[in-house]
Short mmCIF file of C-alpha atoms in Angstrom, two decimals:
data_model
loop_
_atom_site.label_atom_id
_atom_site.label_comp_id
_atom_site.label_asym_id
_atom_site.label_seq_id
_atom_site.Cartn_x
_atom_site.Cartn_y
_atom_site.Cartn_z
CA MET D 221 -4.82 -2.95 73.35
CA THR D 222 -5.55 -0.69 70.39
CA GLY D 223 -8.08 -2.93 68.70
CA VAL D 224 -6.01 -2.71 65.51
CA PRO D 225 -5.04 -6.05 63.95
CA ALA D 226 -1.34 -6.78 64.13
CA SER D 227 -1.16 -6.97 60.32
CA ALA D 228 -2.67 -3.52 59.97
CA ALA D 229 -0.39 -2.10 62.65
CA GLY D 230 2.69 -3.38 60.92
CA GLY D 231 3.27 -6.14 63.44
CA PRO D 232 4.49 -9.62 62.64
CA ARG D 233 2.24 -11.65 60.40
CA THR D 234 1.62 -15.31 60.93
CA ALA D 235 2.08 -17.43 57.83
CA PRO D 236 -1.09 -19.25 56.84
CA VAL D 237 -1.12 -22.90 57.77
CA VAL D 238 -1.19 -25.13 54.70
CA ARG D 239 -3.19 -28.26 55.35
CA GLN D 240 -1.44 -31.36 54.10
CA ALA D 241 -3.64 -33.88 52.34
CA GLY D 242 -4.11 -37.08 54.30
CA LEU D 243 -3.39 -40.53 52.97
CA TRP D 244 -7.05 -41.48 52.72
CA ASN D 245 -8.28 -39.10 50.07
CA ILE D 246 -10.23 -39.83 46.91
CA ALA D 247 -7.17 -39.59 44.63
CA ASN D 248 -5.18 -42.11 46.66
CA VAL D 249 -8.18 -44.41 47.03
CA LEU D 250 -8.49 -44.53 43.23
CA THR D 251 -4.78 -45.32 42.97
CA MET D 252 -5.17 -48.12 45.53
CA LEU D 253 -8.15 -49.44 43.58
CA ARG D 254 -6.01 -49.55 40.45
CA LEU D 255 -3.34 -51.54 42.29
CA VAL D 256 -5.95 -54.02 43.53
CA LEU D 257 -7.33 -54.36 40.00
CA VAL D 258 -3.97 -55.60 38.67
CA PRO D 259 -4.12 -59.13 40.16
CA ALA D 260 -7.88 -59.23 39.58
CA PHE D 261 -7.35 -58.40 35.92
CA VAL D 262 -4.67 -61.08 35.54
CA LEU D 263 -6.89 -63.74 37.12
CA LEU D 264 -9.81 -62.82 34.88
CA LEU D 265 -7.73 -62.73 31.71
CA MET D 266 -5.89 -65.98 32.41
CA HIS D 267 -8.96 -67.87 33.65
CA GLY D 268 -9.00 -71.41 32.25
CA ASP D 269 -6.98 -71.38 29.07
CA GLY D 270 -7.43 -67.63 28.62
CA THR D 271 -9.65 -67.91 25.56
CA ASP D 272 -13.16 -67.74 27.04
CA PRO D 273 -14.83 -64.64 25.49
CA VAL D 274 -16.97 -64.03 28.59
CA TRP D 275 -14.02 -63.97 30.98
CA ARG D 276 -12.12 -61.80 28.52
CA VAL D 277 -14.97 -59.28 28.70
CA PHE D 278 -14.72 -59.30 32.50
CA ALA D 279 -10.97 -58.75 32.18
CA TRP D 280 -11.57 -55.89 29.75
CA ALA D 281 -13.96 -54.28 32.25
CA ALA D 282 -11.31 -54.44 34.99
CA PHE D 283 -8.71 -52.99 32.62
CA ALA D 284 -11.06 -50.21 31.52
CA VAL D 285 -11.83 -49.23 35.13
CA ALA D 286 -8.10 -49.15 35.90
CA MET D 287 -7.38 -46.90 32.92
CA ILE D 288 -10.27 -44.57 33.82
CA THR D 289 -9.08 -44.22 37.43
CA ASP D 290 -5.65 -43.35 36.04
CA VAL D 291 -7.20 -40.28 34.42
CA PHE D 292 -9.25 -39.17 37.40
CA ASP D 293 -6.86 -39.69 40.31
CA GLY D 294 -4.21 -37.39 38.90
CA HIS D 295 -6.78 -34.73 37.96
CA LEU D 296 -8.39 -34.82 41.41
CA ALA D 297 -5.03 -34.70 43.17
CA ARG D 298 -3.99 -31.56 41.30
CA ALA D 299 -7.37 -29.85 41.31
CA TYR D 300 -8.05 -30.30 45.04
CA ASN D 301 -4.49 -30.22 46.39
CA LEU D 302 -4.53 -33.91 47.29
CA VAL D 303 -0.97 -34.62 46.19
CA THR D 304 0.80 -36.87 48.71
CA ASP D 305 4.11 -38.69 48.84
CA PHE D 306 2.21 -41.97 48.61
CA GLY D 307 0.46 -40.81 45.46
CA LYS D 308 3.69 -39.66 43.84
CA ILE D 309 5.15 -43.15 44.28
CA ALA D 310 2.07 -45.38 43.95
CA ASP D 311 0.47 -43.68 40.94
CA PRO D 312 3.25 -44.40 38.40
CA ILE D 313 3.70 -47.89 39.87
CA ALA D 314 -0.01 -48.60 39.35
CA ASP D 315 0.17 -47.27 35.79
CA LYS D 316 3.12 -49.43 34.84
CA ALA D 317 1.73 -52.46 36.69
CA ILE D 318 -1.63 -52.64 34.91
CA MET D 319 -0.15 -51.99 31.47
CA GLY D 320 2.78 -54.34 32.02
CA ALA D 321 0.53 -57.11 33.33
CA ALA D 322 -1.77 -56.78 30.32
CA LEU D 323 1.07 -56.86 27.80
CA VAL D 324 2.84 -59.82 29.37
CA CYS D 325 -0.37 -61.84 29.75
CA LEU D 326 -1.39 -61.18 26.15
CA SER D 327 2.03 -62.30 24.95
CA VAL D 328 1.89 -65.43 27.13
CA LEU D 329 -1.48 -66.24 25.58
CA GLY D 330 -0.01 -65.75 22.11
CA ASP D 331 -2.30 -62.85 21.24
CA LEU D 332 0.44 -60.23 21.09
CA SER D 333 3.98 -60.52 19.77
CA TRP D 334 6.66 -60.46 22.44
CA TRP D 335 8.62 -57.80 20.58
CA VAL D 336 5.68 -55.40 20.99
CA THR D 337 5.58 -56.08 24.72
CA GLY D 338 9.36 -55.68 24.89
CA VAL D 339 9.40 -52.34 23.07
CA ILE D 340 6.66 -50.82 25.22
CA LEU D 341 8.01 -52.11 28.55
CA PHE D 342 11.58 -51.11 27.67
CA ARG D 343 10.40 -47.60 26.84
CA GLU D 344 8.30 -47.22 30.00
CA LEU D 345 11.01 -48.55 32.32
CA GLY D 346 13.72 -46.59 30.53
CA ILE D 347 11.86 -43.29 30.76
CA THR D 348 11.13 -43.87 34.45
CA LEU D 349 14.82 -44.51 35.20
CA MET D 350 15.81 -41.52 33.09
CA ARG D 351 13.53 -39.24 35.10
CA PHE D 352 15.42 -40.27 38.23
CA TRP D 353 18.71 -39.71 36.38
CA VAL D 354 17.95 -36.04 35.76
CA ILE D 355 15.67 -35.30 38.71
CA LYS D 356 18.26 -33.16 40.51
CA HIS D 357 18.39 -30.90 37.47
CA GLY D 358 14.62 -30.62 37.01
CA VAL D 359 11.46 -32.49 36.17
CA ILE D 360 10.55 -33.66 32.67
CA PRO D 361 6.88 -32.71 32.30
CA ALA D 362 4.36 -35.03 30.70
CA SER D 363 3.96 -33.98 27.09
CA ARG D 364 0.84 -33.97 24.96
CA GLY D 365 2.43 -36.67 22.83
CA GLY D 366 2.95 -38.78 25.93
CA LYS D 367 -0.71 -38.45 26.88
CA ILE D 368 -1.79 -39.42 23.36
CA LYS D 369 0.59 -42.38 23.56
CA THR D 370 -1.02 -43.52 26.80
CA LEU D 371 -4.48 -43.25 25.26
CA ALA D 372 -3.36 -45.21 22.18
CA GLN D 373 -1.74 -47.92 24.31
CA GLY D 374 -4.80 -48.26 26.51
CA THR D 375 -7.14 -48.46 23.53
CA ALA D 376 -4.99 -50.98 21.68
CA VAL D 377 -4.39 -53.23 24.68
CA GLY D 378 -8.08 -53.08 25.58
CA MET D 379 -8.99 -54.25 22.08
CA TYR D 380 -6.51 -57.13 22.35
CA VAL D 381 -8.00 -58.19 25.67
CA LEU D 382 -11.34 -58.71 23.94
CA VAL D 383 -11.84 -61.66 21.59
CA LEU D 384 -12.24 -59.89 18.25
CA THR D 385 -12.42 -61.35 14.78
CA GLY D 386 -12.74 -60.10 11.21
CA PRO D 387 -12.33 -56.37 10.49
CA LEU D 388 -12.15 -55.47 14.20
CA ALA D 389 -9.18 -57.79 14.65
CA THR D 390 -7.45 -56.11 11.72
CA PHE D 391 -8.33 -52.66 13.04
CA ARG D 392 -6.86 -53.37 16.47
CA TRP D 393 -3.58 -54.38 14.79
CA TRP D 394 -3.37 -50.93 13.25
CA VAL D 395 -4.26 -49.27 16.55
CA MET D 396 -1.44 -51.18 18.22
CA ALA D 397 0.92 -50.20 15.38
CA VAL D 398 0.09 -46.53 16.04
CA ALA D 399 0.58 -47.07 19.78
CA VAL D 400 4.01 -48.65 19.24
CA ALA D 401 5.05 -45.84 16.88
CA LEU D 402 3.98 -43.20 19.42
CA THR D 403 5.78 -45.15 22.14
CA VAL D 404 9.06 -44.97 20.22
CA VAL D 405 8.70 -41.37 19.02
CA THR D 406 7.70 -39.95 22.41
CA GLY D 407 10.41 -42.03 24.08
CA LEU D 408 13.07 -40.48 21.86
CA ASP D 409 11.64 -37.02 22.59
CA TYR D 410 11.89 -37.66 26.34
CA VAL D 411 15.52 -38.73 25.86
CA ARG D 412 16.18 -35.45 24.02
CA GLN D 413 14.54 -33.46 26.82
CA ALA D 414 16.53 -35.33 29.46
CA VAL D 415 19.84 -34.64 27.69
CA VAL D 416 19.01 -30.94 27.29
CA LEU D 417 17.86 -30.69 30.92
CA ARG D 418 20.99 -32.38 32.24
CA ARG D 419 23.30 -30.23 30.14
CA ALA D 420 21.56 -27.08 31.36
CA GLY D 421 21.77 -28.30 34.95
CA LEU D 422 25.48 -29.09 34.67
CA ALA D 423 26.09 -25.68 33.07
CA ARG D 424 24.35 -23.98 36.00
CA GLU D 425 26.43 -25.96 38.46
CA ARG D 426 29.66 -24.98 36.68
CA ALA D 427 28.57 -21.33 36.65
CA VAL D 428 27.84 -21.41 40.39
CA ARG D 429 31.21 -22.99 41.13
CA ALA D 430 32.98 -20.42 38.96
CA GLU D 431 31.17 -17.59 40.76
CA ARG D 432 32.15 -19.01 44.14
CA ASP D 433 35.79 -19.37 43.09
CA ALA D 434 35.82 -15.78 41.81
CA ALA D 435 34.39 -14.50 45.09
CA ARG D 436 37.17 -16.10 47.13
#
């Protein structure tokens, strides 16, 4: 025994143990809350004939809480190393579920044109499938435009959930128009990124194969 730490003496060093975040952490709890809010939101919005202003306010409150938790759960997971496999799967499902439920319900009630719902849902589903298509080549990061699109969609849908008349009803139409435009533009940008990423990935694979063949 020399009293000298093994690391100082040049001995083997033990790799630090990285603590894995457990399932029950604040980020995942917020995601679970958002999933629970989806059926609650639908019941509140569709209560009676779906036109009661008071119940629509309750539905808006549930939608607003869901959208706010969407912001905080991801931030907390990254900031405090609370990323889990459950969160990676459940978070995007919760996002799509609350937005999809709101759009479909509003269209069923006749407050929102079905083509708007179709464009937004087609874009969201298409981008999700496209991410899986290119995932072996890399990850398409969330862009600033995508974040602005999400904010615009949430604001527009929230305004449609409320019973608005007069200038506010006209204003929400324009907000939704901006949201739809951003949905299309950012969707096309994600397609471009996916094509570039896949081409680069395939080029790397061909280069690796060529190097292996040359080494034989």
